[in-house]
């Protein structure tokens, strides 16, 4: 009788252990599946990022060069009247043109703004002013915006027409 | 299996991450930035904008550009601080059932 009881207890213990092991197994299986999915996602993302990085690398260099381009532009706008036609000044302007040609040949595109309807995808409104133009029209560009590899590298900073009160 | 995304909703900027291999990984937004301005807007054409785009048009559309909303979330409309705050905000804040509704 006692022996029989012991056997039953042992059986119950074994069952419990089996149940625990089964539970643990399913937990581990889930974890493996999840980790595997994570890994596949990770691999795909790294692949994509690798491609992006190359473009991003070029983009980040170009973005820094934009500052130089801006300064060339503002310098050209403020050439003193008396030396406007000086050969040296023309030379400097040609350097600006050469510089522009290089960055544009890399796939940089200037954002059209003046006269266009304001689009937050490409333009950043600095302020709005009453005007005869229809509401939302870009009136003036303060700093040019650029697109590179279908991404806006820098939005154009603009003044926008406001409806008359 | 669907992914769970964690959002750190900040007053000025927000950041999103997913768990990957047991550790969180920040994900970039469509513009490639790791943080997104906590700003939403509705344009005059009833178009809804989120993040950087809403920020860019904020000066043209101050009444319909919602920013810094975290400062008001969960607070009572009648609170003194909230009333002070409302005076400085360009968007309209209305009283809702016991709470605040911008």
PDB file of C-alpha atoms in Angstrom:
ATOM      1  CA  UNK A   1       0.000   0.000   0.000  1.00  0.00           C
ATOM      2  CA  UNK A   2       2.744   2.410   1.035  1.00  0.00           C
ATOM      3  CA  UNK A   3       4.750   1.398  -1.950  1.00  0.00           C
ATOM      4  CA  UNK A   4       1.821   2.068  -4.258  1.00  0.00           C
ATOM      5  CA  UNK A   5       1.343   5.538  -2.749  1.00  0.00           C
ATOM      6  CA  UNK A   6       5.020   6.280  -3.357  1.00  0.00           C
ATOM      7  CA  UNK A   7       4.707   5.258  -7.000  1.00  0.00           C
ATOM      8  CA  UNK A   8       1.720   7.574  -7.461  1.00  0.00           C
ATOM      9  CA  UNK A   9       3.588  10.474  -5.864  1.00  0.00           C
ATOM     10  CA  UNK A  10       6.554   9.828  -8.070  1.00  0.00           C
ATOM     11  CA  UNK A  11       4.332   9.750 -11.129  1.00  0.00           C
ATOM     12  CA  UNK A  12       2.742  13.053 -10.160  1.00  0.00           C
ATOM     13  CA  UNK A  13       6.148  14.594  -9.646  1.00  0.00           C
ATOM     14  CA  UNK A  14       7.251  13.379 -13.030  1.00  0.00           C
ATOM     15  CA  UNK A  15       4.143  14.768 -14.638  1.00  0.00           C
ATOM     16  CA  UNK A  16       4.731  18.126 -13.040  1.00  0.00           C
ATOM     17  CA  UNK A  17       8.316  18.143 -14.189  1.00  0.00           C
ATOM     18  CA  UNK A  18       7.251  17.216 -17.700  1.00  0.00           C
ATOM     19  CA  UNK A  19       4.715  20.038 -17.683  1.00  0.00           C
ATOM     20  CA  UNK A  20       7.361  22.500 -16.548  1.00  0.00           C
ATOM     21  CA  UNK A  21       9.758  21.296 -19.192  1.00  0.00           C
ATOM     22  CA  UNK A  22       7.072  21.590 -21.884  1.00  0.00           C
ATOM     23  CA  UNK A  23       6.354  25.136 -20.764  1.00  0.00           C
ATOM     24  CA  UNK A  24      10.004  26.020 -20.769  1.00  0.00           C
ATOM     25  CA  UNK A  25      10.387  24.453 -24.202  1.00  0.00           C
ATOM     26  CA  UNK A  26       7.583  26.496 -25.697  1.00  0.00           C
ATOM     27  CA  UNK A  27       9.011  29.645 -24.133  1.00  0.00           C
ATOM     28  CA  UNK A  28      12.415  28.925 -25.615  1.00  0.00           C
ATOM     29  CA  UNK A  29      10.909  28.077 -29.009  1.00  0.00           C
ATOM     30  CA  UNK A  30       9.115  31.407 -28.984  1.00  0.00           C
ATOM     31  CA  UNK A  31      12.297  33.197 -28.020  1.00  0.00           C
ATOM     32  CA  UNK A  32      14.218  31.525 -30.851  1.00  0.00           C
ATOM     33  CA  UNK A  33      11.489  32.451 -33.349  1.00  0.00           C
ATOM     34  CA  UNK A  34      11.459  36.031 -32.137  1.00  0.00           C
ATOM     35  CA  UNK A  35      15.239  36.304 -32.186  1.00  0.00           C
ATOM     36  CA  UNK A  36      15.304  34.838 -35.668  1.00  0.00           C
ATOM     37  CA  UNK A  37      12.731  37.378 -36.868  1.00  0.00           C
ATOM     38  CA  UNK A  38      14.684  40.163 -35.176  1.00  0.00           C
ATOM     39  CA  UNK A  39      17.815  38.966 -36.920  1.00  0.00           C
ATOM     40  CA  UNK A  40      16.177  38.891 -40.351  1.00  0.00           C
ATOM     41  CA  UNK A  41      14.859  42.406 -39.785  1.00  0.00           C
ATOM     42  CA  UNK A  42      18.248  43.525 -38.555  1.00  0.00           C
ATOM     43  CA  UNK A  43      19.980  42.071 -41.604  1.00  0.00           C
ATOM     44  CA  UNK A  44      17.541  43.757 -43.970  1.00  0.00           C
ATOM     45  CA  UNK A  45      17.898  47.038 -42.205  1.00  0.00           C
ATOM     46  CA  UNK A  46      21.678  46.910 -42.224  1.00  0.00           C
ATOM     47  CA  UNK A  47      21.555  46.177 -45.979  1.00  0.00           C
ATOM     48  CA  UNK A  48      19.331  49.218 -46.513  1.00  0.00           C
ATOM     49  CA  UNK A  49      21.368  51.362 -44.149  1.00  0.00           C
ATOM     50  CA  UNK A  50      24.563  50.458 -45.962  1.00  0.00           C
ATOM     51  CA  UNK A  51      23.078  51.843 -49.160  1.00  0.00           C
ATOM     52  CA  UNK A  52      21.751  54.883 -47.318  1.00  0.00           C
ATOM     53  CA  UNK A  53      25.085  55.521 -45.639  1.00  0.00           C
ATOM     54  CA  UNK A  54      26.883  56.004 -48.924  1.00  0.00           C
ATOM     55  CA  UNK A  55      24.305  58.559 -50.029  1.00  0.00           C
ATOM     56  CA  UNK A  56      24.165  60.047 -46.566  1.00  0.00           C
ATOM     57  CA  UNK A  57      27.945  60.404 -46.516  1.00  0.00           C
ATOM     58  CA  UNK A  58      27.870  62.366 -49.749  1.00  0.00           C
ATOM     59  CA  UNK A  59      24.866  64.337 -48.526  1.00  0.00           C
ATOM     60  CA  UNK A  60      26.561  65.337 -45.287  1.00  0.00           C
ATOM     61  CA  UNK A  61      29.585  66.650 -47.172  1.00  0.00           C
ATOM     62  CA  UNK A  62      27.363  68.554 -49.596  1.00  0.00           C
ATOM     63  CA  UNK A  63      25.349  70.039 -46.728  1.00  0.00           C
ATOM     64  CA  UNK A  64      28.537  71.569 -45.344  1.00  0.00           C
ATOM     65  CA  UNK A  65      29.511  72.851 -48.750  1.00  0.00           C
ATOM     66  CA  UNK A  66      26.138  74.572 -49.020  1.00  0.00           C
ATOM     67  CA  UNK A  67      27.374  77.129 -46.499  1.00  0.00           C
ATOM     68  CA  UNK A  68      30.180  78.055 -48.883  1.00  0.00           C
ATOM     69  CA  UNK A  69      27.709  78.239 -51.755  1.00  0.00           C
ATOM     70  CA  UNK A  70      25.464  80.554 -49.706  1.00  0.00           C
ATOM     71  CA  UNK A  71      28.368  82.839 -48.883  1.00  0.00           C
ATOM     72  CA  UNK A  72      29.491  82.980 -52.519  1.00  0.00           C
ATOM     73  CA  UNK A  73      25.931  83.986 -53.382  1.00  0.00           C
ATOM     74  CA  UNK A  74      25.712  86.764 -50.835  1.00  0.00           C
ATOM     75  CA  UNK A  75      29.198  88.020 -51.699  1.00  0.00           C
ATOM     76  CA  UNK A  76      28.182  88.198 -55.365  1.00  0.00           C
ATOM     77  CA  UNK A  77      25.100  90.211 -54.447  1.00  0.00           C
ATOM     78  CA  UNK A  78      27.159  92.801 -52.592  1.00  0.00           C
ATOM     79  CA  UNK A  79      29.911  93.581 -55.081  1.00  0.00           C
ATOM     80  CA  UNK A  80      30.674  97.332 -54.808  1.00  0.00           C
ATOM     81  CA  UNK A  81      29.257  99.245 -57.819  1.00  0.00           C
ATOM     82  CA  UNK A  82      32.635 100.704 -58.872  1.00  0.00           C
ATOM     83  CA  UNK A  83      34.389  97.339 -59.301  1.00  0.00           C
ATOM     84  CA  UNK A  84      31.411  95.455 -60.703  1.00  0.00           C
ATOM     85  CA  UNK A  85      33.014  94.887 -64.077  1.00  0.00           C
ATOM     86  CA  UNK A  86      36.490  94.299 -62.748  1.00  0.00           C
ATOM     87  CA  UNK A  87      38.110  91.179 -64.261  1.00  0.00           C
ATOM     88  CA  UNK A  88      39.069  89.886 -60.858  1.00  0.00           C
ATOM     89  CA  UNK A  89      35.453  90.094 -59.656  1.00  0.00           C
ATOM     90  CA  UNK A  90      34.309  88.270 -62.797  1.00  0.00           C
ATOM     91  CA  UNK A  91      36.905  85.619 -62.024  1.00  0.00           C
ATOM     92  CA  UNK A  92      35.542  85.106 -58.528  1.00  0.00           C
ATOM     93  CA  UNK A  93      32.022  84.824 -59.953  1.00  0.00           C
ATOM     94  CA  UNK A  94      33.282  82.174 -62.342  1.00  0.00           C
ATOM     95  CA  UNK A  95      34.709  80.238 -59.399  1.00  0.00           C
ATOM     96  CA  UNK A  96      31.230  80.324 -57.849  1.00  0.00           C
ATOM     97  CA  UNK A  97      29.776  78.995 -61.100  1.00  0.00           C
ATOM     98  CA  UNK A  98      32.400  76.238 -61.215  1.00  0.00           C
ATOM     99  CA  UNK A  99      31.621  75.273 -57.645  1.00  0.00           C
ATOM    100  CA  UNK A 100      27.877  75.168 -58.396  1.00  0.00           C
ATOM    101  CA  UNK A 101      28.475  73.004 -61.436  1.00  0.00           C
ATOM    102  CA  UNK A 102      30.421  70.494 -59.352  1.00  0.00           C
ATOM    103  CA  UNK A 103      27.766  70.079 -56.660  1.00  0.00           C
ATOM    104  CA  UNK A 104      24.905  70.053 -59.172  1.00  0.00           C
ATOM    105  CA  UNK A 105      26.687  67.377 -61.205  1.00  0.00           C
ATOM    106  CA  UNK A 106      26.665  65.197 -58.065  1.00  0.00           C
ATOM    107  CA  UNK A 107      22.873  65.233 -58.198  1.00  0.00           C
ATOM    108  CA  UNK A 108      22.066  68.233 -56.057  1.00  0.00           C
ATOM    109  CA  UNK A 109      18.887  70.046 -57.089  1.00  0.00           C
ATOM    110  CA  UNK A 110      17.890  73.566 -56.069  1.00  0.00           C
ATOM    111  CA  UNK A 111      14.324  73.915 -54.789  1.00  0.00           C
ATOM    112  CA  UNK A 112      12.065  76.212 -56.809  1.00  0.00           C
ATOM    113  CA  UNK A 113      10.336  78.586 -54.476  1.00  0.00           C
ATOM    114  CA  UNK A 114       9.490  82.126 -55.625  1.00  0.00           C
ATOM    115  CA  UNK A 115       6.008  82.268 -57.144  1.00  0.00           C
ATOM    116  CA  UNK A 116       5.240  78.688 -56.128  1.00  0.00           C
ATOM    117  CA  UNK A 117       2.612  77.711 -53.617  1.00  0.00           C
ATOM    118  CA  UNK A 118       4.082  77.142 -50.154  1.00  0.00           C
ATOM    119  CA  UNK A 119       4.733  73.447 -49.534  1.00  0.00           C
ATOM    120  CA  UNK A 120       6.043  72.423 -46.109  1.00  0.00           C
ATOM    121  CA  UNK A 121       7.798  69.470 -47.736  1.00  0.00           C
ATOM    122  CA  UNK A 122      10.241  71.852 -49.401  1.00  0.00           C
ATOM    123  CA  UNK A 123       9.809  75.271 -47.829  1.00  0.00           C
ATOM    124  CA  UNK A 124      10.196  76.640 -44.351  1.00  0.00           C
ATOM    125  CA  UNK A 125       8.157  79.759 -43.637  1.00  0.00           C
ATOM    126  CA  UNK A 126      10.211  82.406 -41.847  1.00  0.00           C
ATOM    127  CA  UNK A 127       7.446  84.975 -41.908  1.00  0.00           C
ATOM    128  CA  UNK A 128       4.328  85.950 -43.776  1.00  0.00           C
ATOM    129  CA  UNK A 129       3.402  89.308 -45.205  1.00  0.00           C
ATOM    130  CA  UNK A 130       0.298  90.853 -46.759  1.00  0.00           C
ATOM    131  CA  UNK A 131       0.572  90.931 -50.506  1.00  0.00           C
ATOM    132  CA  UNK A 132      -1.369  91.120 -53.769  1.00  0.00           C
ATOM    133  CA  UNK A 133      -0.298  87.578 -54.553  1.00  0.00           C
ATOM    134  CA  UNK A 134      -2.707  84.757 -53.639  1.00  0.00           C
ATOM    135  CA  UNK A 135      -2.440  83.555 -50.069  1.00  0.00           C
ATOM    136  CA  UNK A 136       0.269  80.956 -49.569  1.00  0.00           C
ATOM    137  CA  UNK A 137       2.450  82.077 -52.480  1.00  0.00           C
ATOM    138  CA  UNK A 138       6.174  82.198 -51.800  1.00  0.00           C
ATOM    139  CA  UNK A 139       7.285  85.836 -52.163  1.00  0.00           C
ATOM    140  CA  UNK A 140      10.976  85.722 -51.413  1.00  0.00           C
ATOM    141  CA  UNK A 141      13.728  83.238 -50.655  1.00  0.00           C
ATOM    142  CA  UNK A 142      16.117  84.018 -47.817  1.00  0.00           C
ATOM    143  CA  UNK A 143      18.183  80.902 -48.108  1.00  0.00           C
ATOM    144  CA  UNK A 144      18.013  78.456 -50.981  1.00  0.00           C
ATOM    145  CA  UNK A 145      16.793  74.945 -50.346  1.00  0.00           C
ATOM    146  CA  UNK A 146      18.297  71.832 -51.889  1.00  0.00           C
ATOM    147  CA  UNK A 147      17.244  68.286 -52.695  1.00  0.00           C
ATOM    148  CA  UNK A 148      19.732  65.464 -52.914  1.00  0.00           C
ATOM    149  CA  UNK A 149      18.896  61.850 -53.743  1.00  0.00           C
ATOM    150  CA  UNK A 150      15.145  62.597 -53.517  1.00  0.00           C
ATOM    151  CA  UNK A 151      15.581  63.833 -49.964  1.00  0.00           C
ATOM    152  CA  UNK A 152      15.306  67.426 -48.843  1.00  0.00           C
ATOM    153  CA  UNK A 153      18.810  68.250 -47.666  1.00  0.00           C
ATOM    154  CA  UNK A 154      17.722  71.671 -46.526  1.00  0.00           C
ATOM    155  CA  UNK A 155      14.339  73.332 -46.981  1.00  0.00           C
ATOM    156  CA  UNK A 156      14.241  76.779 -48.605  1.00  0.00           C
ATOM    157  CA  UNK A 157      13.683  79.514 -46.018  1.00  0.00           C
ATOM    158  CA  UNK A 158      10.980  81.726 -47.459  1.00  0.00           C
ATOM    159  CA  UNK A 159       8.598  84.638 -47.002  1.00  0.00           C
ATOM    160  CA  UNK A 160       4.988  83.753 -47.722  1.00  0.00           C
ATOM    161  CA  UNK A 161       1.994  85.848 -48.820  1.00  0.00           C
ATOM    162  CA  UNK A 162      -0.733  86.275 -46.244  1.00  0.00           C
ATOM    163  CA  UNK A 163      -4.374  86.940 -47.084  1.00  0.00           C
ATOM    164  CA  UNK A 164      -5.402  90.586 -46.641  1.00  0.00           C
ATOM    165  CA  UNK A 165      -7.186  91.297 -43.393  1.00  0.00           C
TER     166      UNK A 165
ATOM    167  CA  UNK B   1       4.452  39.123 -35.351  1.00  0.00           C
ATOM    168  CA  UNK B   2       3.622  42.780 -34.860  1.00  0.00           C
ATOM    169  CA  UNK B   3       6.312  45.023 -33.459  1.00  0.00           C
ATOM    170  CA  UNK B   4       5.792  47.129 -30.409  1.00  0.00           C
ATOM    171  CA  UNK B   5       7.012  50.678 -30.756  1.00  0.00           C
ATOM    172  CA  UNK B   6       8.038  52.748 -27.773  1.00  0.00           C
ATOM    173  CA  UNK B   7       7.525  56.495 -27.959  1.00  0.00           C
ATOM    174  CA  UNK B   8       9.200  59.031 -25.752  1.00  0.00           C
ATOM    175  CA  UNK B   9       6.757  61.893 -26.105  1.00  0.00           C
ATOM    176  CA  UNK B  10       8.725  64.977 -25.182  1.00  0.00           C
ATOM    177  CA  UNK B  11       7.438  68.521 -24.816  1.00  0.00           C
ATOM    178  CA  UNK B  12       9.517  69.741 -27.755  1.00  0.00           C
ATOM    179  CA  UNK B  13      10.794  66.605 -29.485  1.00  0.00           C
ATOM    180  CA  UNK B  14       9.820  62.954 -29.512  1.00  0.00           C
ATOM    181  CA  UNK B  15      11.806  59.832 -30.143  1.00  0.00           C
ATOM    182  CA  UNK B  16      10.750  56.339 -31.209  1.00  0.00           C
ATOM    183  CA  UNK B  17      12.387  52.975 -30.614  1.00  0.00           C
ATOM    184  CA  UNK B  18      11.740  49.247 -31.040  1.00  0.00           C
ATOM    185  CA  UNK B  19      13.116  46.322 -29.085  1.00  0.00           C
ATOM    186  CA  UNK B  20      15.594  44.323 -31.077  1.00  0.00           C
ATOM    187  CA  UNK B  21      17.451  41.341 -29.694  1.00  0.00           C
ATOM    188  CA  UNK B  22      16.625  42.463 -26.173  1.00  0.00           C
ATOM    189  CA  UNK B  23      17.820  46.036 -26.448  1.00  0.00           C
ATOM    190  CA  UNK B  24      16.050  49.177 -27.717  1.00  0.00           C
ATOM    191  CA  UNK B  25      16.995  50.638 -31.104  1.00  0.00           C
ATOM    192  CA  UNK B  26      16.012  54.177 -32.019  1.00  0.00           C
ATOM    193  CA  UNK B  27      14.308  54.388 -35.387  1.00  0.00           C
ATOM    194  CA  UNK B  28      14.600  57.373 -37.688  1.00  0.00           C
ATOM    195  CA  UNK B  29      11.603  59.189 -39.169  1.00  0.00           C
ATOM    196  CA  UNK B  30      10.844  59.689 -42.862  1.00  0.00           C
ATOM    197  CA  UNK B  31      13.242  62.629 -43.042  1.00  0.00           C
ATOM    198  CA  UNK B  32      16.021  60.527 -41.544  1.00  0.00           C
ATOM    199  CA  UNK B  33      16.139  62.271 -38.174  1.00  0.00           C
ATOM    200  CA  UNK B  34      16.198  60.339 -34.937  1.00  0.00           C
ATOM    201  CA  UNK B  35      13.980  62.848 -33.182  1.00  0.00           C
ATOM    202  CA  UNK B  36      10.764  64.385 -34.454  1.00  0.00           C
ATOM    203  CA  UNK B  37       9.381  67.740 -33.288  1.00  0.00           C
ATOM    204  CA  UNK B  38       6.311  67.213 -31.080  1.00  0.00           C
ATOM    205  CA  UNK B  39       4.200  69.389 -33.342  1.00  0.00           C
ATOM    206  CA  UNK B  40       1.059  68.630 -35.348  1.00  0.00           C
ATOM    207  CA  UNK B  41      -0.853  70.922 -37.654  1.00  0.00           C
ATOM    208  CA  UNK B  42      -3.859  71.101 -39.902  1.00  0.00           C
ATOM    209  CA  UNK B  43      -3.377  73.256 -42.964  1.00  0.00           C
ATOM    210  CA  UNK B  44      -6.016  75.451 -44.568  1.00  0.00           C
ATOM    211  CA  UNK B  45      -6.635  72.625 -47.058  1.00  0.00           C
ATOM    212  CA  UNK B  46      -7.481  70.367 -44.094  1.00  0.00           C
ATOM    213  CA  UNK B  47      -4.279  68.416 -44.619  1.00  0.00           C
ATOM    214  CA  UNK B  48      -2.796  66.954 -41.449  1.00  0.00           C
ATOM    215  CA  UNK B  49       0.919  67.415 -40.864  1.00  0.00           C
ATOM    216  CA  UNK B  50       3.189  65.863 -38.275  1.00  0.00           C
ATOM    217  CA  UNK B  51       6.644  66.748 -36.993  1.00  0.00           C
ATOM    218  CA  UNK B  52       9.151  68.743 -39.008  1.00  0.00           C
ATOM    219  CA  UNK B  53       6.606  69.628 -41.698  1.00  0.00           C
ATOM    220  CA  UNK B  54       4.225  71.203 -39.191  1.00  0.00           C
ATOM    221  CA  UNK B  55       7.062  73.191 -37.696  1.00  0.00           C
ATOM    222  CA  UNK B  56       7.992  74.619 -41.092  1.00  0.00           C
ATOM    223  CA  UNK B  57       4.580  76.101 -41.668  1.00  0.00           C
ATOM    224  CA  UNK B  58       3.994  77.228 -38.076  1.00  0.00           C
ATOM    225  CA  UNK B  59       4.424  80.969 -38.706  1.00  0.00           C
ATOM    226  CA  UNK B  60       1.814  80.917 -41.479  1.00  0.00           C
ATOM    227  CA  UNK B  61      -0.710  78.936 -39.548  1.00  0.00           C
ATOM    228  CA  UNK B  62      -0.311  79.613 -35.819  1.00  0.00           C
ATOM    229  CA  UNK B  63      -3.953  78.923 -34.908  1.00  0.00           C
ATOM    230  CA  UNK B  64      -3.828  75.377 -36.235  1.00  0.00           C
ATOM    231  CA  UNK B  65      -0.334  74.359 -35.221  1.00  0.00           C
ATOM    232  CA  UNK B  66      -0.292  72.535 -31.911  1.00  0.00           C
ATOM    233  CA  UNK B  67       3.019  72.469 -30.044  1.00  0.00           C
ATOM    234  CA  UNK B  68       4.176  72.024 -26.435  1.00  0.00           C
ATOM    235  CA  UNK B  69       0.890  70.264 -25.787  1.00  0.00           C
ATOM    236  CA  UNK B  70       2.515  67.995 -23.222  1.00  0.00           C
ATOM    237  CA  UNK B  71       2.503  70.899 -20.795  1.00  0.00           C
ATOM    238  CA  UNK B  72      -1.296  70.826 -20.838  1.00  0.00           C
ATOM    239  CA  UNK B  73      -1.986  67.098 -21.064  1.00  0.00           C
ATOM    240  CA  UNK B  74      -3.616  65.725 -17.953  1.00  0.00           C
ATOM    241  CA  UNK B  75      -4.129  69.095 -16.327  1.00  0.00           C
ATOM    242  CA  UNK B  76      -7.378  70.713 -15.415  1.00  0.00           C
ATOM    243  CA  UNK B  77      -8.662  73.593 -17.520  1.00  0.00           C
ATOM    244  CA  UNK B  78      -9.359  75.696 -14.439  1.00  0.00           C
ATOM    245  CA  UNK B  79      -5.844  75.403 -12.993  1.00  0.00           C
ATOM    246  CA  UNK B  80      -4.171  78.752 -12.583  1.00  0.00           C
ATOM    247  CA  UNK B  81      -0.988  77.676 -14.383  1.00  0.00           C
ATOM    248  CA  UNK B  82      -3.029  76.354 -17.292  1.00  0.00           C
ATOM    249  CA  UNK B  83      -4.955  79.613 -17.613  1.00  0.00           C
ATOM    250  CA  UNK B  84      -1.668  81.562 -17.598  1.00  0.00           C
ATOM    251  CA  UNK B  85      -0.295  79.214 -20.249  1.00  0.00           C
ATOM    252  CA  UNK B  86      -3.323  79.620 -22.499  1.00  0.00           C
ATOM    253  CA  UNK B  87      -2.721  83.369 -22.692  1.00  0.00           C
ATOM    254  CA  UNK B  88       0.649  82.753 -24.325  1.00  0.00           C
ATOM    255  CA  UNK B  89      -0.478  80.068 -26.779  1.00  0.00           C
ATOM    256  CA  UNK B  90      -1.539  81.000 -30.334  1.00  0.00           C
ATOM    257  CA  UNK B  91      -3.904  78.031 -30.630  1.00  0.00           C
ATOM    258  CA  UNK B  92      -7.291  77.895 -28.994  1.00  0.00           C
ATOM    259  CA  UNK B  93      -7.761  75.787 -25.879  1.00  0.00           C
ATOM    260  CA  UNK B  94     -11.299  74.734 -24.985  1.00  0.00           C
ATOM    261  CA  UNK B  95     -12.688  73.099 -21.925  1.00  0.00           C
ATOM    262  CA  UNK B  96     -13.636  69.435 -22.350  1.00  0.00           C
ATOM    263  CA  UNK B  97     -15.209  66.932 -19.960  1.00  0.00           C
ATOM    264  CA  UNK B  98     -13.150  67.523 -16.883  1.00  0.00           C
ATOM    265  CA  UNK B  99      -9.993  67.886 -18.925  1.00  0.00           C
ATOM    266  CA  UNK B 100      -8.427  70.085 -21.552  1.00  0.00           C
ATOM    267  CA  UNK B 101      -9.147  70.080 -25.259  1.00  0.00           C
ATOM    268  CA  UNK B 102      -7.058  72.226 -27.579  1.00  0.00           C
TER     269      UNK B 102
END
